[in-house]
Structure formats: structure tokens, C-alpha cells
PDB file of C-alpha atoms in Angstrom:
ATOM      1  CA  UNK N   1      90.706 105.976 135.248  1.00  0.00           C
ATOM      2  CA  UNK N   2      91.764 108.894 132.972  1.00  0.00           C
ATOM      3  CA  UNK N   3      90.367 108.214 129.700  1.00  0.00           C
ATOM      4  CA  UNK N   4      89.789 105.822 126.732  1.00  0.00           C
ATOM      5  CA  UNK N   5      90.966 105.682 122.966  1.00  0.00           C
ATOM      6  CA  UNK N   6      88.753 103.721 120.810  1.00  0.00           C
ATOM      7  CA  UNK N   7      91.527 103.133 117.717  1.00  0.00           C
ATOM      8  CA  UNK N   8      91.045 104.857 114.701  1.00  0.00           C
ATOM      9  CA  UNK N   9      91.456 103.131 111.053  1.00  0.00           C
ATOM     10  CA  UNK N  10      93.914 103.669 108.836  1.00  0.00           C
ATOM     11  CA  UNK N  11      95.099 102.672 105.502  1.00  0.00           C
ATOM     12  CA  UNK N  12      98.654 101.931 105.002  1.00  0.00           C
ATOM     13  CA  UNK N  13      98.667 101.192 101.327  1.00  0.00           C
ATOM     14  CA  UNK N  14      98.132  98.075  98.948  1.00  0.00           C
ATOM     15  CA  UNK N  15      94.202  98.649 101.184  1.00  0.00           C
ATOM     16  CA  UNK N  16      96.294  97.011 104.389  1.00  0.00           C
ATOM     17  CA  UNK N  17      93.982  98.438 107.199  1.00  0.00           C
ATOM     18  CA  UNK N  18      95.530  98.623 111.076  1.00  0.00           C
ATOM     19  CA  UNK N  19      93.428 100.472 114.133  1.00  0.00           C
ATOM     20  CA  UNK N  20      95.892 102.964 115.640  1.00  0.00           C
ATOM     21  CA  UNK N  21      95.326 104.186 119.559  1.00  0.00           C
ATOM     22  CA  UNK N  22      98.554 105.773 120.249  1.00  0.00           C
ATOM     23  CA  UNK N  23      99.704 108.721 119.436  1.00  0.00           C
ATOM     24  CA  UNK N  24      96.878 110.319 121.204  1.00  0.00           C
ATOM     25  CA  UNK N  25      95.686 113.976 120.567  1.00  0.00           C
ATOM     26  CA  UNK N  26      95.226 113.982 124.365  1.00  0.00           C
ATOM     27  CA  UNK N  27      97.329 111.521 124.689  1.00  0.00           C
ATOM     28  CA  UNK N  28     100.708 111.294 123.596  1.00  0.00           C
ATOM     29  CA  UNK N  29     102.401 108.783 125.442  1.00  0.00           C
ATOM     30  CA  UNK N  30     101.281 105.996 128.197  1.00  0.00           C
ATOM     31  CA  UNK N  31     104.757 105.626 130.311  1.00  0.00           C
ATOM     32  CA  UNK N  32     107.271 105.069 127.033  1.00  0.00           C
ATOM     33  CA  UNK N  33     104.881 104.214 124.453  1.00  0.00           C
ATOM     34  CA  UNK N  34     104.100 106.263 121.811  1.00  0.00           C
ATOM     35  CA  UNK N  35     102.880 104.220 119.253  1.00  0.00           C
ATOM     36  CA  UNK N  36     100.299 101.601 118.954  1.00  0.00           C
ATOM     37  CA  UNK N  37      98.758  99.869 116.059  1.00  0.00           C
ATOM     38  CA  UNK N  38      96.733  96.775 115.688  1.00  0.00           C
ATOM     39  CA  UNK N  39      96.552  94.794 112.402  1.00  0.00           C
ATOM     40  CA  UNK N  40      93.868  92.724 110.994  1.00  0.00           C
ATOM     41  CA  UNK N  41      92.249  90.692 111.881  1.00  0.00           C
ATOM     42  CA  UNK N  42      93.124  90.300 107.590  1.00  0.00           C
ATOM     43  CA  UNK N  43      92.923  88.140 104.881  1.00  0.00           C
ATOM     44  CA  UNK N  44      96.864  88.008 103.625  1.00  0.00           C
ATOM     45  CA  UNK N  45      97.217  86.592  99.806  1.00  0.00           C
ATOM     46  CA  UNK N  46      98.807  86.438  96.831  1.00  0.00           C
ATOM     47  CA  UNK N  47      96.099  89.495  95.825  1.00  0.00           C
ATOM     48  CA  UNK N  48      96.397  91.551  99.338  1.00  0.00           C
ATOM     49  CA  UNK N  49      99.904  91.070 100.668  1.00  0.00           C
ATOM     50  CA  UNK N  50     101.442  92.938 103.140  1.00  0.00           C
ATOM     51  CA  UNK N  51     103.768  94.976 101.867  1.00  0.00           C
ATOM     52  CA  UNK N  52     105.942  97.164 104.281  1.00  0.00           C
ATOM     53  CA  UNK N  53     109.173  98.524 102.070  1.00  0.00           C
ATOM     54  CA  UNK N  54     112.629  99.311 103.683  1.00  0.00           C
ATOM     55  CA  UNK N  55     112.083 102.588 106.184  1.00  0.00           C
ATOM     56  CA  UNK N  56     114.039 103.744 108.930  1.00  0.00           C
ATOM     57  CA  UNK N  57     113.773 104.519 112.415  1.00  0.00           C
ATOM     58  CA  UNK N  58     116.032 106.743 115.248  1.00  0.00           C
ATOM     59  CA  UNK N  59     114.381 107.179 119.006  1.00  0.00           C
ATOM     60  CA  UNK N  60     112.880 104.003 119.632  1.00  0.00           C
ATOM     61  CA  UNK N  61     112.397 100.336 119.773  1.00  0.00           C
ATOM     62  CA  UNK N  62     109.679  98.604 118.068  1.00  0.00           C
ATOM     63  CA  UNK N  63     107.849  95.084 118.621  1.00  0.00           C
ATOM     64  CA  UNK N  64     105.185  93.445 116.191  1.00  0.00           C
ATOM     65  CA  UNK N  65     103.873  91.034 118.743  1.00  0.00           C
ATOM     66  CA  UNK N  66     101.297  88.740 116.635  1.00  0.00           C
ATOM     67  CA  UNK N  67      98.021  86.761 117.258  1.00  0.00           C
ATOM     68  CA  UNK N  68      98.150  84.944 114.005  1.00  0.00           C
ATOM     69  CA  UNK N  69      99.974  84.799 110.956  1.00  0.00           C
ATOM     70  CA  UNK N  70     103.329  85.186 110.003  1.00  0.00           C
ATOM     71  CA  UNK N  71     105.661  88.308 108.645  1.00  0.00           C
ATOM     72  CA  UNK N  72     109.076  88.134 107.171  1.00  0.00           C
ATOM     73  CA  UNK N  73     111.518  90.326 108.685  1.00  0.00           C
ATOM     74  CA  UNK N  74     114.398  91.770 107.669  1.00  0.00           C
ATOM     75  CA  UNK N  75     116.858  94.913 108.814  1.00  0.00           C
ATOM     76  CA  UNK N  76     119.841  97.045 108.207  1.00  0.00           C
ATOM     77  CA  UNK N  77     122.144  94.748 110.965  1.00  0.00           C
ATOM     78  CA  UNK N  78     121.734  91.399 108.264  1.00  0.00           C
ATOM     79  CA  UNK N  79     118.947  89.815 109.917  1.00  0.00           C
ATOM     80  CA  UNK N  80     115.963  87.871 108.295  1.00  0.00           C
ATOM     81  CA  UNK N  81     113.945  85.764 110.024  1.00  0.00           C
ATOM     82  CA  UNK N  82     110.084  85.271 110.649  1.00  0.00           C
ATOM     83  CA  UNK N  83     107.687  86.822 113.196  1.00  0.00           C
ATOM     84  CA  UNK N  84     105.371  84.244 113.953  1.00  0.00           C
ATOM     85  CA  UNK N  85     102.248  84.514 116.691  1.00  0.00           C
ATOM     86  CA  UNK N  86     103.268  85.294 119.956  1.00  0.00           C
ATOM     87  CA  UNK N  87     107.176  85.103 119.397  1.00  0.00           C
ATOM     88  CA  UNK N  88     109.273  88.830 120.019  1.00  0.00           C
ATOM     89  CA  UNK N  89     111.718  90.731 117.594  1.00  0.00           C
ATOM     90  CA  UNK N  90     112.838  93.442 119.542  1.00  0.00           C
ATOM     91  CA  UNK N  91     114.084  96.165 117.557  1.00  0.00           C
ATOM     92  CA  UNK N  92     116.320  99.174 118.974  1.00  0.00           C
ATOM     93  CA  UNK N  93     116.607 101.591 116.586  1.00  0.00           C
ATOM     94  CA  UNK N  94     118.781 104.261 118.826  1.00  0.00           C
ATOM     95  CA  UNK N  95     120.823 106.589 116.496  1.00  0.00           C
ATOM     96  CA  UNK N  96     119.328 104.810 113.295  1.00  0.00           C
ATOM     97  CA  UNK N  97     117.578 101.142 111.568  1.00  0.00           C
ATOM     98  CA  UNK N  98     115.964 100.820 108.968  1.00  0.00           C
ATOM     99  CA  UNK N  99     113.925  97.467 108.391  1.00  0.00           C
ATOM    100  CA  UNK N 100     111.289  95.871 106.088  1.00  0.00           C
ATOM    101  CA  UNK N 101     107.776  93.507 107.108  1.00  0.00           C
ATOM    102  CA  UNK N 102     106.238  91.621 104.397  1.00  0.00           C
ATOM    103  CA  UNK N 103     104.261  88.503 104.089  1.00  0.00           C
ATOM    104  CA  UNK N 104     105.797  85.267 102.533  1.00  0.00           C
ATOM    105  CA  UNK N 105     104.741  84.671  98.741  1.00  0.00           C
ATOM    106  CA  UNK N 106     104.640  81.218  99.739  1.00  0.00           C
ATOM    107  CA  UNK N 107     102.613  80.603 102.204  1.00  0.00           C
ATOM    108  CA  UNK N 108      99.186  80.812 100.547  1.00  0.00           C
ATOM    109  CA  UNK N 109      96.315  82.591 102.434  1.00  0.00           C
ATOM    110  CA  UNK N 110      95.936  83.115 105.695  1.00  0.00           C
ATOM    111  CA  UNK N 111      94.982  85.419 108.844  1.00  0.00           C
ATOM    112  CA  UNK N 112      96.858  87.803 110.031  1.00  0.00           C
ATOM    113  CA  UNK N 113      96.590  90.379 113.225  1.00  0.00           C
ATOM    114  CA  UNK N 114      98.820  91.566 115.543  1.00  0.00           C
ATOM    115  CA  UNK N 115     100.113  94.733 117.597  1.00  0.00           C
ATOM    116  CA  UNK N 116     102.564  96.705 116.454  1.00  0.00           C
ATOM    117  CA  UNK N 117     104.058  99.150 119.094  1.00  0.00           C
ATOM    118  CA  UNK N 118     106.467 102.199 119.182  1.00  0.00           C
ATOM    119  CA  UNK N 119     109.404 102.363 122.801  1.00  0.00           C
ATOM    120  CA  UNK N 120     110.421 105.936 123.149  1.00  0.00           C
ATOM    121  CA  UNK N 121     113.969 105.721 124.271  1.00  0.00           C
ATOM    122  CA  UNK N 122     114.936 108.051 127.203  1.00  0.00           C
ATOM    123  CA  UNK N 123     116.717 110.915 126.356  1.00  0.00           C
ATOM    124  CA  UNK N 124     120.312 109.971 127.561  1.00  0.00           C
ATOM    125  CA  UNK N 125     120.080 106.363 125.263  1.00  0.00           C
ATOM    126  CA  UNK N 126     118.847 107.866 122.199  1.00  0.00           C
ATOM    127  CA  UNK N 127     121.984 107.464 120.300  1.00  0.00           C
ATOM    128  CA  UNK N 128     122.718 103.964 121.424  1.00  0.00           C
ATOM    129  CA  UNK N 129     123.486 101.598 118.861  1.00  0.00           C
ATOM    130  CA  UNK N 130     121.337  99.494 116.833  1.00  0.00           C
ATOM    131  CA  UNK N 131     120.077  96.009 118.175  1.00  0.00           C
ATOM    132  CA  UNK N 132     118.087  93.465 116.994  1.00  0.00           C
ATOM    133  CA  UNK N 133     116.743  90.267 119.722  1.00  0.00           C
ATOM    134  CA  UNK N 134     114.632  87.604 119.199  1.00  0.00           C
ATOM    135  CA  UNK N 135     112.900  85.657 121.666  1.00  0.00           C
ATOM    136  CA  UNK N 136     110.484  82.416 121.595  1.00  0.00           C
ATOM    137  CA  UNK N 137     107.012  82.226 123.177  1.00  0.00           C
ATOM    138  CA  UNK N 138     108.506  79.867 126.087  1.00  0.00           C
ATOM    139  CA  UNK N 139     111.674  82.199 126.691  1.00  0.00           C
ATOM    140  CA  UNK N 140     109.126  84.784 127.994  1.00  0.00           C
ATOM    141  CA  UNK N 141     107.980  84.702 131.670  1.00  0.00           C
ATOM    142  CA  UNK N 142     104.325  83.390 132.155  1.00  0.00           C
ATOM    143  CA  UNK N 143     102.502  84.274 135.579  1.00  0.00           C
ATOM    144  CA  UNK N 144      99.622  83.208 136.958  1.00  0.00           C
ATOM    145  CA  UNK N 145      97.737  86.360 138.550  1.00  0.00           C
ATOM    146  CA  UNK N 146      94.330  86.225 140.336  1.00  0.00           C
ATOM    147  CA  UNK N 147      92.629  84.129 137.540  1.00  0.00           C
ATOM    148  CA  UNK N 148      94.929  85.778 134.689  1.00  0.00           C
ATOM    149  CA  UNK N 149      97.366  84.117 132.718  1.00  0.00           C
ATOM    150  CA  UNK N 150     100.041  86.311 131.837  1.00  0.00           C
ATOM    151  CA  UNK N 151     103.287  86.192 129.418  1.00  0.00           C
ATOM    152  CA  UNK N 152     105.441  89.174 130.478  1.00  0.00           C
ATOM    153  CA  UNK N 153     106.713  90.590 126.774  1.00  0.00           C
ATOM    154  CA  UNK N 154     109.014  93.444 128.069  1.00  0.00           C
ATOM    155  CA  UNK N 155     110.306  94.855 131.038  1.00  0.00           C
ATOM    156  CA  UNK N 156     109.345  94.138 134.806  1.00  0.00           C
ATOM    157  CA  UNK N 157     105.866  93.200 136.379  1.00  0.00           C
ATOM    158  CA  UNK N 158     104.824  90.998 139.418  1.00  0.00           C
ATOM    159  CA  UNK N 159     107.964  90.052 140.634  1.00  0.00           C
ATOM    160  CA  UNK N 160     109.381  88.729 136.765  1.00  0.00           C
ATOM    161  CA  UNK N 161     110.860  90.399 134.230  1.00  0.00           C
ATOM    162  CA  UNK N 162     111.584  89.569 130.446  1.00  0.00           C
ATOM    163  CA  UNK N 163     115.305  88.711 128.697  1.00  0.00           C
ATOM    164  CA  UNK N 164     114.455  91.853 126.239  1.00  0.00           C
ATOM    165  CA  UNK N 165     116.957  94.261 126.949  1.00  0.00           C
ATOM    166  CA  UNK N 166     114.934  97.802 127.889  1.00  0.00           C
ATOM    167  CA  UNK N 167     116.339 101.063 128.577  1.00  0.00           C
ATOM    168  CA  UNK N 168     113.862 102.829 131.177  1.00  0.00           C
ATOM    169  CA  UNK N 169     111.496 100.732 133.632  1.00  0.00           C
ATOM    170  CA  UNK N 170     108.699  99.329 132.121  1.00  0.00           C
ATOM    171  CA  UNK N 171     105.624  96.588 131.721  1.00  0.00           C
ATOM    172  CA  UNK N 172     104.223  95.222 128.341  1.00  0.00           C
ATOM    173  CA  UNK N 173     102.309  91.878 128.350  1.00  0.00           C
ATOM    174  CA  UNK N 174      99.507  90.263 126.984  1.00  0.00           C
ATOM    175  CA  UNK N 175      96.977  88.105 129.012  1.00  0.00           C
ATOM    176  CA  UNK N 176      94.384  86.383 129.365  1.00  0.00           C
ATOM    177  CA  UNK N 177      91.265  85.586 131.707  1.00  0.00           C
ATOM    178  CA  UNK N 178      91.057  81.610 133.286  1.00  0.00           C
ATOM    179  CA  UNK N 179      87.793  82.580 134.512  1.00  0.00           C
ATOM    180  CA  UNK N 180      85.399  85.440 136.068  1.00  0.00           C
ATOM    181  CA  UNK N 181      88.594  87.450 137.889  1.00  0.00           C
ATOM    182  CA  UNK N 182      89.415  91.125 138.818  1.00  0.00           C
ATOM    183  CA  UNK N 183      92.011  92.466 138.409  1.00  0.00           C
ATOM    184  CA  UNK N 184      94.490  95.150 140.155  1.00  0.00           C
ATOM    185  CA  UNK N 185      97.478  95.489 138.516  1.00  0.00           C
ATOM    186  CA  UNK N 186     100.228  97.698 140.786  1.00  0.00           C
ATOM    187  CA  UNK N 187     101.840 100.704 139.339  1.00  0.00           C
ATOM    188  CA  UNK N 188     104.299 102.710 140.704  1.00  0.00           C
ATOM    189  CA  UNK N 189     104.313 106.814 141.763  1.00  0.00           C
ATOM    190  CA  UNK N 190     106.249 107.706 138.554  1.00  0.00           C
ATOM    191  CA  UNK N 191     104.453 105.202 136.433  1.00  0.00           C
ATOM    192  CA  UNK N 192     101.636 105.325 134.148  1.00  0.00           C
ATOM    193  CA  UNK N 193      99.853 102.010 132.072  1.00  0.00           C
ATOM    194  CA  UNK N 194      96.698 101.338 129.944  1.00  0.00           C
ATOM    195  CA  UNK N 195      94.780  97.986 128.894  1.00  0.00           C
ATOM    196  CA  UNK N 196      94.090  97.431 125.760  1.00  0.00           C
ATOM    197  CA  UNK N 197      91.110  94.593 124.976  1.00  0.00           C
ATOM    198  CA  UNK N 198      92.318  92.518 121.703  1.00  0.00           C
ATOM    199  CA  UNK N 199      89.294  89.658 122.779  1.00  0.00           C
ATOM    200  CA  UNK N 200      85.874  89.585 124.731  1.00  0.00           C
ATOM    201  CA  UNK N 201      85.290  93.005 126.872  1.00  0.00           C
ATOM    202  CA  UNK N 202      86.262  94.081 130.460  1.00  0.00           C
ATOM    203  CA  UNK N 203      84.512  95.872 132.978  1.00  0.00           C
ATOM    204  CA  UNK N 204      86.256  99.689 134.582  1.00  0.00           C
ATOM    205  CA  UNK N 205      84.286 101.456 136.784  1.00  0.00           C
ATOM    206  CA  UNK N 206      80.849 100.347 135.890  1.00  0.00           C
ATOM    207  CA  UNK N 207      81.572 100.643 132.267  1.00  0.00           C
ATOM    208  CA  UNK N 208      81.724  97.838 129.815  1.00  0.00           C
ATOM    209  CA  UNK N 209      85.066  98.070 126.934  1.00  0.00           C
ATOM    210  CA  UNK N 210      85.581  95.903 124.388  1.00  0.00           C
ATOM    211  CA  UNK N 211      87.783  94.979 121.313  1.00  0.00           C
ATOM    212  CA  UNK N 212      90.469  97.946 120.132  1.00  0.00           C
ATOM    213  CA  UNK N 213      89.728  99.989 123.059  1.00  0.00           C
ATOM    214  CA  UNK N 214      92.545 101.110 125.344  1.00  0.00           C
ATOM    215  CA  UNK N 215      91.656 102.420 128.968  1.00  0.00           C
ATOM    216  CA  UNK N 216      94.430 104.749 130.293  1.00  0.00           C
ATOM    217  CA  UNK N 217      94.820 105.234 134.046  1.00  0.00           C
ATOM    218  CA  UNK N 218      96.122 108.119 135.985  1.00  0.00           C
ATOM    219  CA  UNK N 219      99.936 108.555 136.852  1.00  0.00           C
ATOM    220  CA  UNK N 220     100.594 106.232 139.638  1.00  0.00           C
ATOM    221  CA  UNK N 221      97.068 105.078 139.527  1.00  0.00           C
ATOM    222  CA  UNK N 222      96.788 100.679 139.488  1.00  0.00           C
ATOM    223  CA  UNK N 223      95.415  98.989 136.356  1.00  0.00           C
ATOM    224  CA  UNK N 224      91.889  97.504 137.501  1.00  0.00           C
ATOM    225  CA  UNK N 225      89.440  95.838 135.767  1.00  0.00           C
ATOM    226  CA  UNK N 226      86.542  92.990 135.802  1.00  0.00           C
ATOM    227  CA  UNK N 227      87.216  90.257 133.269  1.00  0.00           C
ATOM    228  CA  UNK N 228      85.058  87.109 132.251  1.00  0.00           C
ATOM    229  CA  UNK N 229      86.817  83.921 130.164  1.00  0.00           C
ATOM    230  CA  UNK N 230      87.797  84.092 127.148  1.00  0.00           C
ATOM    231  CA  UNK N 231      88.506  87.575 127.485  1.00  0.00           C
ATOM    232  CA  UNK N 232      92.076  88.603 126.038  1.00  0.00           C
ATOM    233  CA  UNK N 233      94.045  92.111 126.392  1.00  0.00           C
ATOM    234  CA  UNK N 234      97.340  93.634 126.729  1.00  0.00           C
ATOM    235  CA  UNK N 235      98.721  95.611 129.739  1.00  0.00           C
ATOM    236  CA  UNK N 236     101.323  98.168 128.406  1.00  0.00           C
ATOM    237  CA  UNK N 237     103.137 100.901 130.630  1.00  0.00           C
ATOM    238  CA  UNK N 238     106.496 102.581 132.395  1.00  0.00           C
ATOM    239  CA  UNK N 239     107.941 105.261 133.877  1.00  0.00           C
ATOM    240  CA  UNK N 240     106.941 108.711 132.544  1.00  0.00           C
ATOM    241  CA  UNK N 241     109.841 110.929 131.092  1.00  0.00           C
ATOM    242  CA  UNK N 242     110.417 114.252 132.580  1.00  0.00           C
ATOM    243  CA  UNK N 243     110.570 115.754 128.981  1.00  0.00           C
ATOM    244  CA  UNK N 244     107.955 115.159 125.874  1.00  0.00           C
ATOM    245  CA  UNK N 245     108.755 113.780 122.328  1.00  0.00           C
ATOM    246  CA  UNK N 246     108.599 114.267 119.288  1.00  0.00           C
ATOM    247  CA  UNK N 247     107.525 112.040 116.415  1.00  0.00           C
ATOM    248  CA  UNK N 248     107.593 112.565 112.824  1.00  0.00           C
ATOM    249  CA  UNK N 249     106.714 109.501 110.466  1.00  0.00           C
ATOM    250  CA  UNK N 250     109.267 107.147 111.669  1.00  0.00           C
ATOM    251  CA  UNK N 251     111.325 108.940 113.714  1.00  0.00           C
ATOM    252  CA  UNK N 252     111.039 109.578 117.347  1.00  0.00           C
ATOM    253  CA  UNK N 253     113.311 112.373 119.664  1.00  0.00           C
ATOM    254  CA  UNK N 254     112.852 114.590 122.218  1.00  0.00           C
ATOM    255  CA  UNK N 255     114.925 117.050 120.243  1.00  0.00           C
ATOM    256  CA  UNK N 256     113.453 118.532 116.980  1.00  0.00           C
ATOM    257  CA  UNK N 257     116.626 118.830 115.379  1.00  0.00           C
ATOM    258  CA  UNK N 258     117.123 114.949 115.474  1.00  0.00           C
ATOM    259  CA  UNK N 259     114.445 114.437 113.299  1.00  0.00           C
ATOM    260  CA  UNK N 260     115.466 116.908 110.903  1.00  0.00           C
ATOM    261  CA  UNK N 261     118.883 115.648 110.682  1.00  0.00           C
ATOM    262  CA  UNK N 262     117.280 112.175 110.069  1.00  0.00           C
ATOM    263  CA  UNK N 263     115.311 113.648 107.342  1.00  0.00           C
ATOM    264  CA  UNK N 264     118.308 114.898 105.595  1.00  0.00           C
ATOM    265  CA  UNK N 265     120.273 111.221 105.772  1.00  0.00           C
ATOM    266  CA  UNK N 266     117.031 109.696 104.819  1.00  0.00           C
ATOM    267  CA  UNK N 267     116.852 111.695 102.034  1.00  0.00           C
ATOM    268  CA  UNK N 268     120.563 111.555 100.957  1.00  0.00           C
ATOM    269  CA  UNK N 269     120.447 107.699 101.319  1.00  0.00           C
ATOM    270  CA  UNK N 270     122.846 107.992 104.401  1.00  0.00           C
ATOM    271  CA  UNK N 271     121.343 105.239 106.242  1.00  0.00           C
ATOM    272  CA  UNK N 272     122.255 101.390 105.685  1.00  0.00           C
ATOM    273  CA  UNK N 273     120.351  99.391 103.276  1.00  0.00           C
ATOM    274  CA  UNK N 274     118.312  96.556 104.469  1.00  0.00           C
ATOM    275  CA  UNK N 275     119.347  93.058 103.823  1.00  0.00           C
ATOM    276  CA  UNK N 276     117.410  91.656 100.514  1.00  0.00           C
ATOM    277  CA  UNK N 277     115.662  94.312  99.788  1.00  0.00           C
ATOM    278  CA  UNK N 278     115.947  96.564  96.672  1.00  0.00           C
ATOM    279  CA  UNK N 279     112.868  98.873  97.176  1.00  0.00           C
ATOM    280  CA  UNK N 280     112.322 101.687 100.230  1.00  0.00           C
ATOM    281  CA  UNK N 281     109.899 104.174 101.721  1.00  0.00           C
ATOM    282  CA  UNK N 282     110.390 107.993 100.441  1.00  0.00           C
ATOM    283  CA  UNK N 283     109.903 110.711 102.899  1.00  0.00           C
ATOM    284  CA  UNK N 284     106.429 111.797 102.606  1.00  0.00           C
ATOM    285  CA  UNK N 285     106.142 114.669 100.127  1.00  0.00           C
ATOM    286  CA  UNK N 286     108.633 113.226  98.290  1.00  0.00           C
ATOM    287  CA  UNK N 287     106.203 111.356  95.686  1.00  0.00           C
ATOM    288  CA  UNK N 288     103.066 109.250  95.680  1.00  0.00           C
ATOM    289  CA  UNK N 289     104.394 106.449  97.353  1.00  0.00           C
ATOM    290  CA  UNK N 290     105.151 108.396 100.050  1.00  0.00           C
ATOM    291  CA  UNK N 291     102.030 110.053 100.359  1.00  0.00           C
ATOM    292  CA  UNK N 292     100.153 106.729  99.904  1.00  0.00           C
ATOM    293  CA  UNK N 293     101.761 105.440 103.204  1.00  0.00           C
ATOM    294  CA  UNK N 294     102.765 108.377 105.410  1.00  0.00           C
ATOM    295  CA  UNK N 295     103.778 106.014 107.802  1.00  0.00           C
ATOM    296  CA  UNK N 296     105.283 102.367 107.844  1.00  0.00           C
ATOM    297  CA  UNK N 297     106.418 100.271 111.073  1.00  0.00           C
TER     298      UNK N 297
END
């Protein structure tokens, strides 16, 4: 084991509270992810909505994978649909997106938590084009796993692997325990994963870890734990990139420049608009909006 990041709160705006773990001060990255937030558990209503206003994205892909609840979704390519619990939008942002998440004003009150994570791309498919994919619950793999129940979310694991298309080798699923079970979860030389508890605690090397922790591993090291039922977690992890990133409120490169470039369009309203929506996210600085929510999904 190499370390583990208990999430830190933070306030988004309109007092909509997530726990973030990644990025990491001594952290940065686990394989390709670089961002991770969990949301709620919240009370959504017509008095605390959530509220996430066109922003835009270059360097990544981007899942909100949820528990409960329900977000409306809409994007830059003309989609609008609804996230609902444990269904996948897969969102490539490549050379730019720009998207908004809100709740539904008619759906009343109700719970809502989730994980929201950032995909660095690899250098050479940072400037692919924009995608959006959308996958239901059953359309993902499940595997059974020494007492685990697993539903493979993205990329390869265990002899499976998920319809999402990816762009560098990588593991992201969320499980469960059936029972009292251990598990060893194999990762390769040039790989690095975590496991993040989102239910009921787990046991690594002696030590007990419960909800919003993540426990990072070494490079090439296998993800092991002791689990009882009812327990519930995600397993999250790739290949590491030779070079680092960068990230900047939305935007994600391994080149500096990139970002500022995005900036600039950002600024200049060079990006497309998203679909339905007639308000958007300044670039921090640029006035209290901004400042209010430094940073949007």
C-alpha cells in the first residue's frame, strides 16, 4: 500500500457539497485519473437544486456514475438525456465540450450521491474529437470475483471489458461484497489502482477504512483488501503515463499552452454552446460567479 486520501469537502455553489480525493497534493494521478469527486449523499429540491451551468472541458473524459438520484444532462454535440443510478454517460472531451448537470424541476425531492470522475487522455489522443456514449446498467459486464460482485464501468479487468470506448488501458468498477471475502485484485507492471469505500469499511494491512476514503497502491502493486457484506467500493486504475499533467479548472493537458489557449476561446466564447441552455460558467477571476464555483464537472 502507498497511501490514503480521506476526501476533502468542498462547496460548489447554491451550498451543493461533494468530497473530492483526487487531485492529490501527493498524489496527482492513480493510472489516468485525475479527478475524483463524490456527491451527497444530498437532499435535492425545489430550495437546494443542483445547479451545474454550461462549462467546458479539453484533455479528458468524464463519468458521473450515480448511487441515487437523477441529473439532467445536456452537451455541446445536441444531447439531453438523464443520468440515472448506476447507468454511464461517457463524455470525451478531446480538443473541446462543454456540457451542463442539473436536477429536474419536476421531480420533487429526493437523494442524490454519486461519483464524479476526471480520464486524462494520453498525450497522442488529446485532440480527438468530441464523443458522447451512453450505456444501461445491464449493457455493462458483471463478474462474480471471490465473494465480490462486480459491474466493470470502463476499460478491462478479469478477463471482461466494458463497450465504453477508452483511449489508454484501464479498470474502473464499482462492487460489492456477497459475504466475508478478500480480495486481490491483479495489476499489471505499468499499472497503478486505488479503492475507494462508498459503503461499510474494508480491511488493508491491519488497518480498518471506511466511507470516502481511497487507498492507493504502489505501481504494479495488486489491489487487496478484507471486506464484510454489505460493504460497497469502487476499484479505479490504468496504465501510468510517461509524462505528468496539467489541470486548470476544467481543463486537463500535458502541455501548459493547451490550457492557455483554452482559456482564451473560453473567454472569447469560441467554444459551442450547449443544447438548452442560455446561462454558462465564467473563467474564475472573471466575476463572482466564477469565484463562487472555481470548478464545475
Amino acid at each position: 500500500m502507498k497511501m490514503v486520501i480521506q476526501g476533502k469537502a468542498k462547496d460548489l455553489g447554491d451550498n451543493f457539497q461533494v468530497r473530492r480525493s483526487l487531485p492529490f497534493a501527493k498524489q496527482r494521478l492513480v493510472g489516468p485519473f485525475i479527478f475524483w469527486d463524490h456527491m451527497g449523499s444530498t437532499t435535492i429540491s425545489g430550495e437546494h437544486e443542483m445547479l451545474v451551468r454550461a462549462h467546458p472541458h479539453i484533455g479528458l473524459s468524464t463519468i458521473t456514475y450515480l448511487f441515487s438520484g437523477e441529473i439532467l444532462h445536456r452537451d455541446s454535440l445536441n444531447n439531453e438525456l438523464s443520468i440515472r443510478p448506476r447507468e454511464v454517460n461517457w463524455l470525451t472531451a478531446g480538443t473541446s465540450i462543454v456540457h451542463s448537470e442539473r436536477s429536474r424541476a419536476d421531480q420533487g425531492s429526493f437523494e442524490l450521491e454519486g461519483i464524479q470522475v476526471w480520464v486524462a487522455l494520453p498525450k497522442d489522443s488529446e485532440d480527438v474529437a468530441p464523443s458522447f456514449v451512453h450505456h444501461k446498467e445491464n449493457e455493462l459486464p458483471l463478474i462474480d470475483f471471490e465473494g465480490f460482485q462486480l459491474r466493470l464501468i470502463a476499460g478491462e479487468a478479469l478477463n471482461h471489458k466494458s463497450p465504453l470506448p477508452v483511449y489508454s488501458p484501464l479498470f474502473y468498477l464499482n462492487g460489492k461484497a456477497t459475504g466475508s471475502a478478500s480480495m486481490n485484485f491483479p495489476i499489471k507492471d505499468n499499472q497503478e489502482g486505488a479503492v475507494y469505500v462508498t459503503r461499510g469499511s474494508i480491511t488493508v494491512e491491519g488497518n480498518t477504512y471506511s466511507k470516502f476514503d481511497m487507498v492507493v497502491f504502489n505501481p504494479g502493486e495488486n489491489i487487496q483488501f478484507q471486506s464484510e457484506q454489505d460493504c460497497e467500493f469502487m476499484i479505479l486504475g490504468g496504465e501510468i503515463f510517461p509524462e505528468g499533467r496539467h489541470i486548470w479548472w476544467n481543463f486537463v493537458s500535458h502541455d501548459k499552452q493547451k490550457i492557455e489557449e483554452a482559456k482564451a476561446r473560453w473567454v472569447e466564447d469560441q467554444f459551442d454552446s450547449v443544447i438548452n441552455e442560455t446561462e454558462k460558467i465564467p473563467l474564475p477571476g472573471q466575476c463572482p460567479i466564477a469565484q463562487k464555483q472555481p470548478f464545475q464537472g
